[in-house]
Short mmCIF file of C-alpha atoms and ligand atoms in Angstrom, two decimals:
data_model
loop_
_atom_site.label_atom_id
_atom_site.label_comp_id
_atom_site.label_asym_id
_atom_site.label_seq_id
_atom_site.Cartn_x
_atom_site.Cartn_y
_atom_site.Cartn_z
CA SER A 16 24.27 3.63 6.40
CA TYR A 17 26.25 6.24 4.27
CA ARG A 18 29.25 4.20 4.36
CA LYS A 19 31.06 0.96 2.65
CA GLY A 20 28.20 -1.22 1.31
CA GLY A 21 25.50 1.22 2.24
CA TYR A 22 23.71 4.11 0.64
CA HIS A 23 25.59 6.32 -2.13
CA ALA A 24 25.28 9.89 -0.89
CA VAL A 25 23.66 12.16 -3.76
CA ARG A 26 23.71 15.73 -3.96
CA ILE A 27 21.46 18.11 -6.46
CA ALA A 28 22.38 18.23 -9.94
CA ASP A 29 24.86 15.06 -9.45
CA ASN A 30 24.98 13.06 -12.94
CA PHE A 31 24.46 9.42 -13.26
CA SER A 32 24.54 6.91 -16.54
CA ALA A 33 27.20 9.07 -18.30
CA GLY A 34 25.15 12.48 -17.81
CA ARG A 35 21.84 10.82 -18.77
CA TYR A 36 20.18 11.48 -15.68
CA ILE A 37 20.39 14.56 -13.21
CA ALA A 38 19.30 14.39 -9.64
CA GLN A 39 16.72 16.80 -8.55
CA LYS A 40 15.71 16.28 -5.00
CA LYS A 41 15.09 13.34 -2.69
CA LEU A 42 11.66 11.57 -3.02
CA GLY A 43 11.96 8.61 -0.21
CA TRP A 44 14.08 5.96 1.05
CA GLY A 45 13.56 2.25 2.21
CA GLN A 46 15.94 -0.32 4.00
CA PHE A 47 17.37 -0.85 0.60
CA SER A 48 17.65 2.25 -1.17
CA THR A 49 17.55 6.18 -1.47
CA VAL A 50 15.06 7.26 -4.13
CA TRP A 51 15.55 10.80 -6.21
CA LEU A 52 13.68 12.61 -8.64
CA ALA A 53 15.79 12.78 -11.53
CA TYR A 54 15.69 14.47 -14.99
CA ASP A 55 16.06 12.27 -17.84
CA THR A 56 17.97 14.37 -20.55
CA GLU A 57 17.21 12.15 -23.38
CA SER A 58 13.62 11.92 -22.98
CA SER A 59 13.28 15.25 -21.27
CA LYS A 60 11.20 13.89 -18.69
CA TYR A 61 11.02 13.43 -14.94
CA VAL A 62 11.93 9.72 -13.39
CA ALA A 63 12.40 8.36 -10.09
CA LEU A 64 15.92 7.20 -9.58
CA LYS A 65 16.35 3.99 -6.97
CA ILE A 66 19.93 3.81 -5.85
CA GLN A 67 20.47 0.52 -4.04
CA LYS A 68 22.83 0.02 -1.22
CA SER A 69 26.20 -1.43 -2.32
CA ALA A 70 26.66 -4.55 -0.22
CA PRO A 71 26.35 -7.82 -2.14
CA GLN A 72 23.42 -8.69 -0.49
CA PHE A 73 21.53 -5.41 -1.54
CA SER A 74 22.97 -6.05 -5.28
CA GLN A 75 21.55 -9.52 -5.21
CA ALA A 76 18.26 -8.14 -4.19
CA ALA A 77 18.20 -5.48 -6.79
CA ILE A 78 18.87 -8.04 -9.74
CA HIS A 79 15.99 -9.80 -8.45
CA GLU A 80 13.65 -6.57 -8.44
CA ILE A 81 15.00 -5.81 -11.99
CA GLU A 82 14.04 -9.01 -13.21
CA ILE A 83 10.44 -9.05 -11.97
CA LEU A 84 10.21 -5.28 -12.92
CA SER A 85 11.70 -6.02 -16.43
CA ALA A 86 8.68 -9.09 -16.73
CA VAL A 87 6.36 -6.68 -15.42
CA ALA A 88 7.10 -4.03 -18.25
CA ALA A 89 7.45 -6.38 -21.01
CA GLY A 90 4.32 -8.15 -20.28
CA ASP A 91 2.39 -4.54 -20.60
CA PRO A 92 3.46 -2.71 -23.48
CA SER A 93 0.60 0.10 -23.40
CA ASN A 94 1.68 0.61 -19.54
CA ASP A 95 -2.21 0.35 -18.49
CA LYS A 96 -2.16 -2.34 -15.76
CA CYS A 97 -1.52 -0.29 -12.73
CA THR A 98 2.41 -1.62 -12.01
CA VAL A 99 5.25 0.95 -11.98
CA ARG A 100 7.37 1.03 -15.18
CA LEU A 101 11.16 0.14 -15.28
CA VAL A 102 12.50 2.61 -17.70
CA ASP A 103 16.18 1.76 -17.41
CA HIS A 104 18.75 0.16 -14.99
CA PHE A 105 22.72 0.78 -14.83
CA LYS A 106 25.54 0.27 -12.30
CA HIS A 107 27.05 3.37 -10.64
CA ALA A 108 30.59 3.45 -8.87
CA GLY A 109 30.60 5.87 -5.78
CA PRO A 110 32.98 6.22 -2.96
CA ASN A 111 30.88 3.45 -1.10
CA GLY A 112 31.06 0.87 -3.49
CA GLN A 113 29.34 -0.12 -6.84
CA HIS A 114 25.30 0.62 -7.05
CA LEU A 115 22.67 -0.46 -8.66
CA CYS A 116 20.31 1.58 -10.36
CA MET A 117 16.87 1.49 -11.20
CA VAL A 118 15.12 4.25 -13.12
CA LEU A 119 11.17 4.23 -12.76
CA GLU A 120 8.51 6.24 -13.97
CA PHE A 121 7.58 9.16 -11.71
CA LEU A 122 4.97 8.75 -9.52
CA GLY A 123 3.33 10.49 -6.76
CA ASP A 124 2.66 10.25 -2.92
CA SER A 125 1.60 6.63 -1.48
CA LEU A 126 -1.84 5.82 -0.21
CA LEU A 127 -0.57 6.11 3.18
CA SER A 128 0.16 9.67 2.98
CA LEU A 129 -3.21 10.22 1.48
CA ILE A 130 -4.64 8.51 4.49
CA LYS A 131 -2.50 10.73 6.44
CA TYR A 132 -3.50 13.96 4.76
CA ASN A 133 -7.24 12.97 4.88
CA ARG A 134 -6.64 13.09 9.03
CA TYR A 135 -6.93 9.17 8.98
CA LYS A 136 -10.52 9.40 8.49
CA GLY A 137 -11.69 6.93 5.51
CA LEU A 138 -11.74 8.14 2.20
CA GLU A 139 -15.13 8.51 0.21
CA PHE A 140 -16.37 5.38 -1.22
CA HIS A 141 -16.05 6.55 -5.02
CA ARG A 142 -12.40 7.26 -4.14
CA VAL A 143 -12.13 3.82 -2.33
CA ARG A 144 -13.60 1.85 -5.40
CA GLU A 145 -11.54 3.81 -7.86
CA ILE A 146 -8.37 2.82 -6.36
CA SER A 147 -9.41 -0.60 -5.45
CA ARG A 148 -10.22 -1.18 -9.17
CA CYS A 149 -6.56 -0.08 -9.93
CA ILE A 150 -4.94 -2.55 -7.23
CA LEU A 151 -7.03 -5.18 -8.44
CA THR A 152 -6.22 -4.52 -12.14
CA ALA A 153 -2.45 -4.95 -10.90
CA LEU A 154 -3.13 -7.96 -9.32
CA ASP A 155 -4.89 -9.55 -12.02
CA TYR A 156 -2.15 -8.47 -14.42
CA LEU A 157 0.29 -10.05 -11.97
CA HIS A 158 -1.37 -13.20 -11.03
CA ARG A 159 -3.07 -14.49 -14.08
CA GLU A 160 -0.72 -13.23 -16.66
CA LEU A 161 2.87 -13.41 -15.39
CA ARG A 162 2.39 -15.66 -12.38
CA ILE A 163 4.10 -13.28 -10.05
CA ILE A 164 2.98 -12.90 -6.23
CA HIS A 165 3.75 -9.28 -4.86
CA THR A 166 3.81 -10.50 -1.22
CA ASP A 167 4.04 -6.66 0.29
CA LEU A 168 0.90 -5.15 -0.87
CA LYS A 169 0.16 -2.17 1.48
CA PRO A 170 -1.01 1.49 1.48
CA GLU A 171 2.80 2.34 1.67
CA ASN A 172 3.74 0.34 -1.53
CA ILE A 173 0.98 1.74 -3.77
CA LEU A 174 1.76 5.24 -5.53
CA LEU A 175 -0.89 7.87 -6.71
CA CYS A 176 -0.30 8.75 -10.44
CA SER A 177 -0.63 12.55 -9.70
CA ASN A 178 0.56 14.28 -6.46
CA ILE A 179 -1.56 15.59 -3.73
CA ASN A 180 1.12 18.11 -3.44
CA PRO A 181 1.41 20.34 -6.59
CA SER A 182 4.33 21.66 -6.00
CA LYS A 183 5.88 18.48 -5.83
CA ASP A 184 4.84 17.58 -9.14
CA PRO A 185 7.07 19.20 -11.33
CA ILE A 186 5.58 18.18 -14.42
CA ARG A 187 2.31 19.57 -13.90
CA SER A 188 3.39 22.83 -12.51
CA GLY A 189 6.27 23.19 -15.23
CA VAL A 190 9.17 23.62 -12.91
CA THR A 191 12.26 23.69 -15.15
CA PRO A 192 14.89 21.11 -14.07
CA VAL A 193 18.10 21.86 -12.09
CA LEU A 194 21.06 21.39 -14.49
CA GLU A 195 23.85 22.18 -12.85
CA ARG A 196 25.00 22.85 -9.12
CA PRO A 197 24.58 26.47 -8.06
CA GLU A 198 27.63 27.74 -6.45
CA GLY A 199 27.63 28.76 -2.66
CA ASN A 200 24.43 27.35 -1.87
CA PRO A 201 24.39 24.14 0.61
CA ASN A 202 21.07 23.21 -0.75
CA GLY A 203 21.93 22.78 -4.22
CA GLY A 204 19.95 25.75 -5.15
CA VAL A 205 16.56 24.21 -4.56
CA VAL A 206 13.82 26.13 -3.38
CA ILE A 207 10.91 24.95 -1.45
CA SER A 208 8.27 26.82 -2.42
CA SER A 209 6.18 28.68 -0.14
CA ILE A 210 2.86 26.59 -1.45
CA GLU A 211 4.60 23.24 -0.29
CA LYS A 212 5.57 24.62 2.92
CA ARG A 213 2.14 25.77 3.65
CA LEU A 214 0.42 22.65 2.45
CA LYS A 215 2.77 20.66 4.84
CA GLN A 216 1.99 23.02 7.70
CA ARG A 217 -1.74 22.79 6.99
CA ALA A 218 -1.96 19.16 6.88
CA LYS A 219 0.33 19.08 10.45
CA ARG A 220 -2.35 21.12 11.86
CA ALA A 221 -4.98 19.02 10.76
CA VAL A 222 -3.37 15.80 12.31
CA ALA A 223 -2.80 17.70 15.53
CA ARG A 224 -6.48 18.84 15.82
CA ILE A 225 -7.98 15.50 15.28
CA SER A 226 -5.49 13.89 17.81
CA GLU A 227 -6.50 16.06 20.40
CA ARG A 228 -9.98 15.67 19.57
CA ARG A 229 -9.38 11.74 19.87
CA ILE A 230 -8.07 12.23 23.41
CA GLY A 231 -10.84 14.54 24.11
CA MET A 232 -13.69 12.38 22.98
CA GLY A 233 -11.99 8.81 24.02
CA GLY A 234 -12.03 7.18 20.71
CA GLY A 235 -12.77 10.12 18.49
CA VAL A 236 -15.54 8.65 16.66
CA GLY A 237 -18.23 10.96 15.14
CA ARG A 238 -19.41 13.00 11.94
CA THR A 239 -16.75 12.47 9.14
CA PRO A 240 -15.30 15.82 8.50
CA LYS A 241 -15.01 17.35 5.31
CA PRO A 242 -11.95 16.11 3.09
CA PRO A 243 -9.31 18.76 3.36
CA ARG A 244 -9.01 20.87 0.10
CA ILE A 245 -5.80 18.90 -0.82
CA LEU A 246 -7.86 16.13 -2.21
CA ASP A 247 -9.35 18.35 -4.75
CA GLY A 248 -8.59 17.51 -8.56
CA ILE A 249 -6.92 14.41 -7.92
CA ASP A 250 -7.94 11.52 -10.33
CA PHE A 251 -7.25 8.51 -7.94
CA THR A 252 -5.52 6.03 -10.46
CA CYS A 253 -2.44 4.55 -8.64
CA LYS A 254 0.04 1.99 -9.26
CA VAL A 255 1.49 -0.97 -7.43
CA VAL A 256 5.27 -0.14 -7.01
CA ASP A 257 7.90 -1.86 -4.72
CA PHE A 258 8.31 -5.50 -6.24
CA GLY A 259 11.58 -6.11 -4.10
CA ASN A 260 9.89 -8.79 -2.25
CA ALA A 261 7.71 -10.31 -5.32
CA CYS A 262 8.29 -13.77 -6.60
CA TRP A 263 7.13 -16.52 -9.27
CA ALA A 264 4.43 -18.48 -7.87
CA ASP A 265 6.53 -21.60 -8.36
CA SER A 266 9.51 -20.32 -6.46
CA PRO A 267 8.54 -18.67 -3.27
CA ILE A 268 11.15 -16.41 -1.74
CA ALA A 269 10.69 -16.85 1.93
CA GLU A 270 8.40 -18.35 4.61
CA GLU A 271 7.77 -15.41 6.31
CA ILE A 272 6.13 -12.85 4.04
CA GLN A 273 4.02 -9.61 4.08
CA THR A 274 4.08 -6.72 6.64
CA ARG A 275 2.63 -7.65 9.87
CA GLN A 276 -0.86 -6.11 9.62
CA TYR A 277 -1.36 -7.26 6.16
CA ARG A 278 -0.36 -10.65 6.59
CA ALA A 279 -2.42 -13.78 5.78
CA PRO A 280 -3.42 -16.59 8.11
CA GLU A 281 -1.49 -19.12 5.75
CA VAL A 282 1.40 -17.48 6.25
CA ILE A 283 1.24 -17.00 9.97
CA LEU A 284 0.59 -20.63 10.21
CA GLN A 285 2.83 -21.84 7.46
CA SER A 286 0.69 -23.77 5.51
CA GLY A 287 2.05 -22.62 2.16
CA TYR A 288 1.15 -19.47 0.09
CA SER A 289 -0.03 -18.21 -3.03
CA PHE A 290 -2.01 -15.60 -5.24
CA ALA A 291 -4.39 -15.51 -2.59
CA ALA A 292 -2.02 -14.22 0.20
CA ASP A 293 -1.97 -10.71 -2.07
CA ILE A 294 -5.96 -10.73 -1.94
CA TRP A 295 -5.78 -11.06 1.82
CA SER A 296 -3.60 -7.94 2.08
CA PHE A 297 -5.93 -6.34 -0.60
CA ALA A 298 -8.59 -6.52 1.48
CA CYS A 299 -6.86 -5.13 4.43
CA THR A 300 -5.85 -2.35 2.39
CA ALA A 301 -9.55 -1.58 1.20
CA PHE A 302 -10.72 -1.49 4.86
CA GLU A 303 -8.02 1.20 5.60
CA LEU A 304 -8.72 3.28 2.66
CA ALA A 305 -12.41 3.07 3.87
CA THR A 306 -12.04 3.77 7.62
CA GLY A 307 -8.37 5.27 7.87
CA GLU A 308 -7.35 2.50 10.20
CA MET A 309 -5.42 -0.52 10.12
CA MET A 310 -7.88 -3.67 10.08
CA PHE A 311 -5.49 -5.80 12.02
CA THR A 312 -2.77 -4.17 14.86
CA PRO A 313 -2.00 -7.15 16.80
CA LYS A 314 0.41 -6.84 19.55
CA THR A 315 2.48 -9.07 21.98
CA GLY A 316 0.74 -9.48 25.44
CA GLN A 317 1.25 -11.39 28.69
CA GLY A 318 1.25 -14.99 27.85
CA PHE A 319 0.92 -14.60 23.94
CA SER A 320 2.50 -13.82 21.32
CA GLU A 321 1.79 -11.00 18.48
CA ASP A 322 0.90 -14.07 15.95
CA GLU A 323 -1.30 -15.52 18.70
CA ASP A 324 -3.02 -12.04 19.00
CA HIS A 325 -3.10 -11.51 15.25
CA LEU A 326 -5.06 -14.89 14.85
CA ALA A 327 -7.44 -13.99 18.01
CA MET A 328 -8.39 -10.70 16.29
CA MET A 329 -8.89 -12.61 12.91
CA MET A 330 -11.37 -14.75 14.34
CA GLU A 331 -13.17 -11.60 16.52
CA PHE A 332 -13.67 -10.22 13.37
CA LEU A 333 -14.28 -13.04 10.54
CA GLY A 334 -15.52 -15.84 12.93
CA LYS A 335 -13.82 -19.21 13.95
CA ILE A 336 -11.01 -20.50 11.84
CA PRO A 337 -12.44 -24.04 10.50
CA ARG A 338 -10.47 -26.74 12.85
CA LYS A 339 -8.95 -28.21 9.64
CA ILE A 340 -7.34 -24.87 8.50
CA ALA A 341 -6.38 -23.99 12.03
CA THR A 342 -4.60 -27.29 12.45
CA SER A 343 -2.94 -27.58 8.84
CA GLY A 344 -0.02 -25.26 8.97
CA ALA A 345 3.65 -26.10 10.19
CA ARG A 346 3.19 -23.86 13.25
CA SER A 347 -0.45 -24.73 13.97
CA LYS A 348 0.58 -26.86 16.94
CA GLU A 349 2.36 -23.80 18.61
CA TYR A 350 -0.90 -21.93 18.78
CA PHE A 351 -4.12 -24.58 18.54
CA ASP A 352 -5.16 -27.40 20.33
CA ARG A 353 -6.35 -30.41 18.42
CA TYR A 354 -9.90 -28.98 18.64
CA GLY A 355 -8.73 -25.93 16.62
CA ASP A 356 -9.16 -23.64 19.82
CA LEU A 357 -6.36 -21.11 20.50
CA LYS A 358 -4.17 -22.42 23.31
CA ARG A 359 -3.16 -19.36 25.10
CA ILE A 360 -6.12 -16.88 24.24
CA ARG A 361 -9.45 -18.62 25.52
CA ARG A 362 -12.16 -16.19 25.39
CA LEU A 363 -12.70 -14.27 22.23
CA LYS A 364 -15.41 -11.42 21.41
CA TYR A 365 -16.87 -12.71 18.33
CA GLY A 366 -18.09 -9.95 15.87
CA SER A 367 -18.34 -9.31 12.59
CA ILE A 368 -17.00 -6.81 9.85
CA ASP A 369 -20.80 -5.24 9.26
CA ARG A 370 -20.80 -4.51 13.12
CA LEU A 371 -17.42 -2.96 13.16
CA LEU A 372 -18.01 -0.74 10.36
CA VAL A 373 -21.62 0.27 11.87
CA ASP A 374 -20.59 0.48 15.61
CA LYS A 375 -16.97 1.74 15.25
CA TYR A 376 -17.01 3.83 12.03
CA LYS A 377 -20.54 4.79 12.01
CA PHE A 378 -21.23 3.44 8.41
CA SER A 379 -24.57 3.35 7.46
CA ASP A 380 -26.44 -0.02 7.54
CA ALA A 381 -26.57 -0.18 3.75
CA ASP A 382 -23.01 0.98 3.55
CA ALA A 383 -21.52 -1.59 5.88
CA ARG A 384 -23.42 -4.36 4.37
CA GLU A 385 -22.32 -3.70 0.98
CA PHE A 386 -18.91 -3.12 1.52
CA ALA A 387 -18.71 -6.17 4.15
CA GLY A 388 -20.17 -8.13 1.15
CA PHE A 389 -17.11 -7.07 -1.08
CA LEU A 390 -14.46 -7.32 1.71
CA SER A 391 -15.72 -10.70 3.27
CA PRO A 392 -15.05 -13.26 0.67
CA MET A 393 -11.35 -12.03 0.05
CA LEU A 394 -10.98 -12.74 3.99
CA ASP A 395 -11.66 -16.31 3.80
CA PHE A 396 -9.48 -18.46 6.21
CA ASP A 397 -9.37 -20.94 3.53
CA PRO A 398 -6.97 -19.38 0.49
CA ASP A 399 -8.43 -21.64 -1.97
CA LYS A 400 -11.83 -20.33 -1.33
CA ARG A 401 -10.99 -16.60 -1.82
CA PRO A 402 -11.91 -14.89 -4.81
CA THR A 403 -9.13 -14.05 -7.52
CA ALA A 404 -8.31 -10.64 -8.38
CA GLN A 405 -10.31 -11.17 -11.76
CA GLN A 406 -13.43 -12.12 -9.94
CA CYS A 407 -13.18 -9.19 -7.57
CA LEU A 408 -13.16 -6.91 -10.30
CA GLN A 409 -16.59 -8.18 -11.12
CA HIS A 410 -18.06 -7.37 -7.73
CA PRO A 411 -21.14 -5.40 -7.78
CA TRP A 412 -19.84 -3.06 -4.84
CA LEU A 413 -16.85 -2.00 -7.35
CA ASN A 414 -19.57 -0.96 -10.14
CA ALA A 415 -21.99 0.81 -8.08
CA ASP A 416 -21.12 4.24 -8.40
CA SER A 417 -24.22 5.29 -10.76
CA GLU A 418 -27.78 5.32 -9.17
CA THR A 419 -29.06 2.56 -11.41
CA SER A 420 -26.27 0.39 -10.32
CA ARG A 421 -27.23 1.30 -6.78
CA LEU A 422 -30.84 0.51 -7.67
CA ASN A 423 -29.66 -3.03 -8.92
CA ALA A 424 -27.60 -3.59 -5.71
CA GLY A 425 -30.86 -3.45 -3.82
CA MET A 426 -31.04 0.23 -2.64
CA ASN A 427 -34.21 1.89 -2.46
CA ASP A 428 -34.88 5.35 -3.85
CA LEU A 429 -35.46 6.93 -0.42
CA GLU A 430 -31.85 5.61 0.61
CA ILE A 431 -30.52 7.25 -2.22
CA LYS A 432 -32.05 10.59 -1.54
CA ALA A 433 -31.14 10.42 2.00
CA LYS A 434 -27.57 10.21 0.84
CA LYS A 435 -27.51 13.46 -1.30
P1 LIG B 509 11.52 -1.09 1.27
O1 LIG B 509 12.36 -0.77 2.65
O2 LIG B 509 9.96 -0.40 1.51
O3 LIG B 509 11.72 -2.38 0.53
P2 LIG B 509 13.18 0.04 -0.94
O4 LIG B 509 14.50 0.60 -0.25
O5 LIG B 509 12.83 -1.11 -1.42
O6 LIG B 509 12.43 0.13 0.56
P3 LIG B 509 11.02 1.62 -2.04
O7 LIG B 509 10.03 1.12 -1.42
O8 LIG B 509 10.87 0.99 -3.80
O9 LIG B 509 12.58 1.41 -1.59
O10 LIG B 509 10.92 3.09 -2.31
C1 LIG B 509 11.06 3.85 -1.24
C2 LIG B 509 10.34 5.32 -1.45
O11 LIG B 509 10.89 5.91 -2.41
C3 LIG B 509 8.99 4.92 -1.61
O12 LIG B 509 8.16 4.96 -0.21
C4 LIG B 509 8.54 6.32 -2.15
O13 LIG B 509 8.22 7.37 -1.10
C5 LIG B 509 9.70 6.54 -3.09
N1 LIG B 509 9.29 6.01 -4.14
C6 LIG B 509 9.74 4.62 -4.70
N2 LIG B 509 9.39 4.38 -6.13
C7 LIG B 509 9.07 5.87 -6.57
C8 LIG B 509 8.51 6.23 -7.99
N3 LIG B 509 8.42 5.82 -8.93
N4 LIG B 509 8.06 7.75 -7.74
C9 LIG B 509 8.07 8.44 -6.53
N5 LIG B 509 8.42 8.08 -5.68
C10 LIG B 509 9.08 6.76 -5.24
MG1 LIG B 510 8.79 0.19 0.12
MG1 LIG B 511 11.82 -2.62 -1.40
#
C-alpha cells in the first residue's frame, strides 16, 4: 500500500507541518492510515499523527472524520467527555500524493490489547465499571449533546489514557524526543528499551501458556488466574477513538454499519438504526471486558449465512425476537418466515446471559445476576426500548463499588465477606 494513492512512508525524525511535528515511532495503522507518535515542538508535547492514504476516497473520508472530530472538540472545551481530542490538521505532500493528516492527543493501548495482556480472562469488576463509565460518558455526550452516532464501538476503538507498557509512555518515563535522524542507523536511532522487550516476551509467554491449558482442558474454564502485574498502576480511564465511520443521526452514512460481532439486530435486518445501535455495541464490549471473550462470534454454516447464525445466537442468549421486530426490516423476509421463526435454523438452544455467565465463565450467582441486570436492557431487540447512555450511567451496577451500595443492591453481609 506504500504506492501512489496509498500510505505515506515515514522515517524517524521526519518533519511535518513546516517542522512543527517530528515523527518518533509508529503507533499503529488501519485501512485508511498509519499513526505515528510525534513530538510537537510548539507545545513540547507528544501527539499521535494520523497520516491518511492519499487517494481521493481516503481524503474524502479524512475530511468527514475531521469534521466530526472538530465538532467533538468544540463541544467539550474541558476535554473530559472521554473522546479523543483533535489538536490540529494539515496536508502533507509526499511521493505518493497529498495526505491529509490529523494530529490527535496521544493515548495508550486499546482495550483489545488490555484483554490480550490479561490472557483473555475477564477483567475484575471494578475495572469493567471504571471503563464502562468512561465509554458511557462518551456516548452520552455524543448522542445527547452532538447527535452523533459512533457506529463502530468495540474494544479496539477505545484507548486507555495511560499505558500498559511504561516504556511506551514517553511522557511518564521522561524519554527525550528524537529531533534529528542519527546518521548510519537504519532504525533511525530508536532503541527499544529492554523493559519493553521483556514485557512483550512476558505477555507472549502468558498467552502461550493459556492456549496450552485451553487445549489441555477442553475449554479452559477454571479459576480466574491472578491478573499479570502489567495491570498494576493503571487508572483505567479511557477514550473513544476512530470517528472515521461516525455520522450525524439525521444523515446516516451507510446501511451496513458496525464491526460484525458488535452489530445490532436492526442493522442486520435493515430496519433503520440510531443511537441505540451504539448501546448494543457497548453491551457487547462490556461483556467482553468482563469475560475476556466476544459475546457473539457468528459463522457461516451449511445452509445458513453469517447473518442467520448471528440472529440465532442472539435468540439463544436473549430469547426469541418479537415477531413484529423480526418481520419489520427490509431483509426480514430473507431470514424469517411470517411467524417470526428463522427459516433455515430451526432448533435453537435457548439460554440466558445469567446462565452463560455462571456456567461458562464461572461467575457467582449474585455477580451474574447483577451484571446480566446491567446488560440485558441494552440488548433489547427493540432499539426504542434500550436505555440511553444517560440512563445506563444511573444503573446501580455501575455505582456498586462500595459496600454500602452493595448492601443497597441487595447483597448480604455473608456474600460480601465471602468475596474478600
Ligand atoms: P480503521 O481501519 O480501524 O478505520 P484507521 O486507519 O481509521 O483504521 P485508526 O483506527 O484511527 O486508523 O488508528 C489506527 C491505530 O493507531 C489504532 O488502532 C491505534 O493503535 C493507533 N492510534 C490511533 N489513534 C491514536 C492515539 N490518539 N494515540 C495513540 N495511538 C493511536
Ligand atoms: Mg480503528
Ligand atoms: Mg477509521
